[in-house]
């Protein structure tokens, strides 16, 4: 399958493996991934956030709405889908308490100012159980016929060292572990370049039970003031 589909299948596998109830996709684009995830019965809340929503609403809102089939074979658990227009570097309290947040081919679209805000918003504030971040791996670019950025809107393309350095620092700062993998394996004669798309899987460290007094009071999130920076553009319930 094409690379973009391999990325969606990668997230589907993560959802099958970890069974998150609440999943948010930042930079959800035309919401194809959300359309795929609505079929996972473990998922009870699906959220998409993107700066641009008009394209999406033209293309995919039908696919996100309940169809006749959904009424014929009702789900065991309810599902709600909400799409927001907003930026992944702005805090909105409706994104608190998620099990999984995905950012598929998002970070390379952030300018340096937004990239600097991103970890504090996603890891520090939203602070989900897991974060999956994918981005192009520039070590792979020489295998492409024309060696330039893959998309003119990319602000940067990191090699494996750069991405892993950034991701490990973020993980350390916000008490997550991170593992690296990817999709789009290189040909056997170029193994060293790594995957075409590099992926970091971040998991929030559980506070050490012995050090609960010092642990960051994650439970206190409920008293966090409501902050609504995003605009609701679509909702559906099943
Ligand atoms: N995740 C989708 C996918 O894999 O098909 C779309 C990826 S597309 C390359 C990048 C998306 O990020 C675009 O839809 C763009 O509008 C969105 N985007 C860029 N900057 C953003 C920001 N600061 N906050 C939210 N979305 C953003």
Tab-separated table of N, CA, C and O and ligand atoms in Angstrom, residues 8 25 27-29 49-52 55 86-88 104-106 109-110 114, ligand 1:
chain	number	residue	atom	x	y	z
A	8	UNK	N	-1.542	5.123	8.340
A	8	UNK	CA	-2.842	4.911	8.992
A	8	UNK	C	-2.920	3.494	9.572
A	8	UNK	O	-3.409	3.298	10.681
A	25	UNK	N	-6.576	13.140	16.921
A	25	UNK	CA	-5.621	13.224	15.818
A	25	UNK	C	-5.387	14.707	15.523
A	25	UNK	O	-6.307	15.411	15.092
A	27	UNK	N	-3.806	17.733	13.425
A	27	UNK	CA	-3.431	17.869	12.011
A	27	UNK	C	-4.088	16.754	11.217
A	27	UNK	O	-3.449	16.061	10.442
A	28	UNK	N	-5.398	16.584	11.459
A	28	UNK	CA	-6.108	15.394	10.948
A	28	UNK	C	-6.350	15.452	9.441
A	28	UNK	O	-6.799	14.469	8.857
A	29	UNK	N	-6.072	16.578	8.790
A	29	UNK	CA	-6.229	16.676	7.334
A	29	UNK	C	-7.655	16.365	6.920
A	29	UNK	O	-8.599	16.919	7.485
A	49	UNK	N	-8.351	17.583	14.991
A	49	UNK	CA	-8.042	19.019	15.057
A	49	UNK	C	-7.221	19.369	13.823
A	49	UNK	O	-6.268	18.651	13.492
A	50	UNK	N	-7.593	20.448	13.150
A	50	UNK	CA	-6.757	20.930	12.042
A	50	UNK	C	-6.991	22.432	11.897
A	50	UNK	O	-8.045	22.950	12.258
A	51	UNK	N	-5.966	23.099	11.371
A	51	UNK	CA	-6.087	24.526	11.097
A	51	UNK	C	-7.138	24.769	10.026
A	51	UNK	O	-7.884	25.736	10.077
A	52	UNK	N	-7.147	23.882	9.036
A	52	UNK	CA	-8.036	24.041	7.889
A	52	UNK	C	-9.070	22.946	7.965
A	52	UNK	O	-8.719	21.785	8.091
A	55	UNK	N	-11.909	21.891	3.485
A	55	UNK	CA	-11.627	20.767	2.615
A	55	UNK	C	-12.250	19.498	3.169
A	55	UNK	O	-12.940	18.759	2.512
A	86	UNK	N	-8.520	24.440	14.788
A	86	UNK	CA	-7.623	25.010	15.775
A	86	UNK	C	-6.208	24.559	15.507
A	86	UNK	O	-5.963	23.765	14.602
A	87	UNK	N	-5.298	25.088	16.300
A	87	UNK	CA	-3.891	24.771	16.103
A	87	UNK	C	-3.387	23.842	17.199
A	87	UNK	O	-3.680	24.047	18.384
A	88	UNK	N	-2.589	22.888	16.799
A	88	UNK	CA	-1.990	21.926	17.723
A	88	UNK	C	-1.061	22.602	18.731
A	88	UNK	O	-0.629	21.953	19.672
A	104	UNK	N	0.257	12.817	12.752
A	104	UNK	CA	0.801	12.121	11.587
A	104	UNK	C	1.176	13.165	10.541
A	104	UNK	O	0.310	13.855	10.006
A	105	UNK	N	2.464	13.269	10.258
A	105	UNK	CA	2.983	14.236	9.286
A	105	UNK	C	2.501	15.650	9.617
A	105	UNK	O	2.031	16.377	8.743
A	106	UNK	N	2.620	16.012	10.880
A	106	UNK	CA	2.233	17.350	11.328
A	106	UNK	C	3.438	18.223	11.665
A	106	UNK	O	3.533	19.368	11.201
A	109	UNK	N	5.300	20.703	9.498
A	109	UNK	CA	4.577	21.878	8.990
A	109	UNK	C	4.608	23.049	9.979
A	109	UNK	O	4.043	24.102	9.696
A	110	UNK	N	5.238	22.851	11.136
A	110	UNK	CA	5.272	23.913	12.152
A	110	UNK	C	6.534	24.756	11.971
A	110	UNK	O	7.634	24.208	11.810
A	114	UNK	N	6.261	27.769	16.463
A	114	UNK	CA	5.210	26.801	16.813
A	114	UNK	C	5.815	25.473	17.279
A	114	UNK	O	5.305	24.847	18.205
B	1	LIG	N1	-2.459	13.770	9.321
B	1	LIG	C1	-3.006	13.835	7.981
B	1	LIG	C2	-2.571	12.652	7.162
B	1	LIG	O1	-1.638	11.972	7.553
B	1	LIG	O2	-3.181	12.399	6.108
B	1	LIG	C3	-2.646	15.147	7.271
B	1	LIG	C4	-1.191	15.445	7.142
B	1	LIG	S1	-0.881	16.947	6.234
B	1	LIG	C5	0.674	16.586	5.571
B	1	LIG	C6	-0.569	18.142	7.495
B	1	LIG	C7	-1.824	18.700	8.120
B	1	LIG	O3	-1.464	19.472	9.265
B	1	LIG	C8	-2.601	19.628	7.193
B	1	LIG	O4	-3.946	19.195	7.160
B	1	LIG	C9	-2.466	21.002	7.846
B	1	LIG	O5	-3.608	21.819	7.653
B	1	LIG	C10	-2.289	20.620	9.304
B	1	LIG	N2	-1.625	21.618	10.161
B	1	LIG	C11	-0.530	22.375	9.885
B	1	LIG	N3	-0.205	23.144	10.936
B	1	LIG	C12	-1.103	22.856	11.920
B	1	LIG	C13	-1.303	23.308	13.259
B	1	LIG	N4	-0.506	24.229	13.813
B	1	LIG	N5	-2.328	22.793	13.959
B	1	LIG	C14	-3.152	21.869	13.422
B	1	LIG	N6	-3.009	21.400	12.174
B	1	LIG	C15	-2.011	21.889	11.423
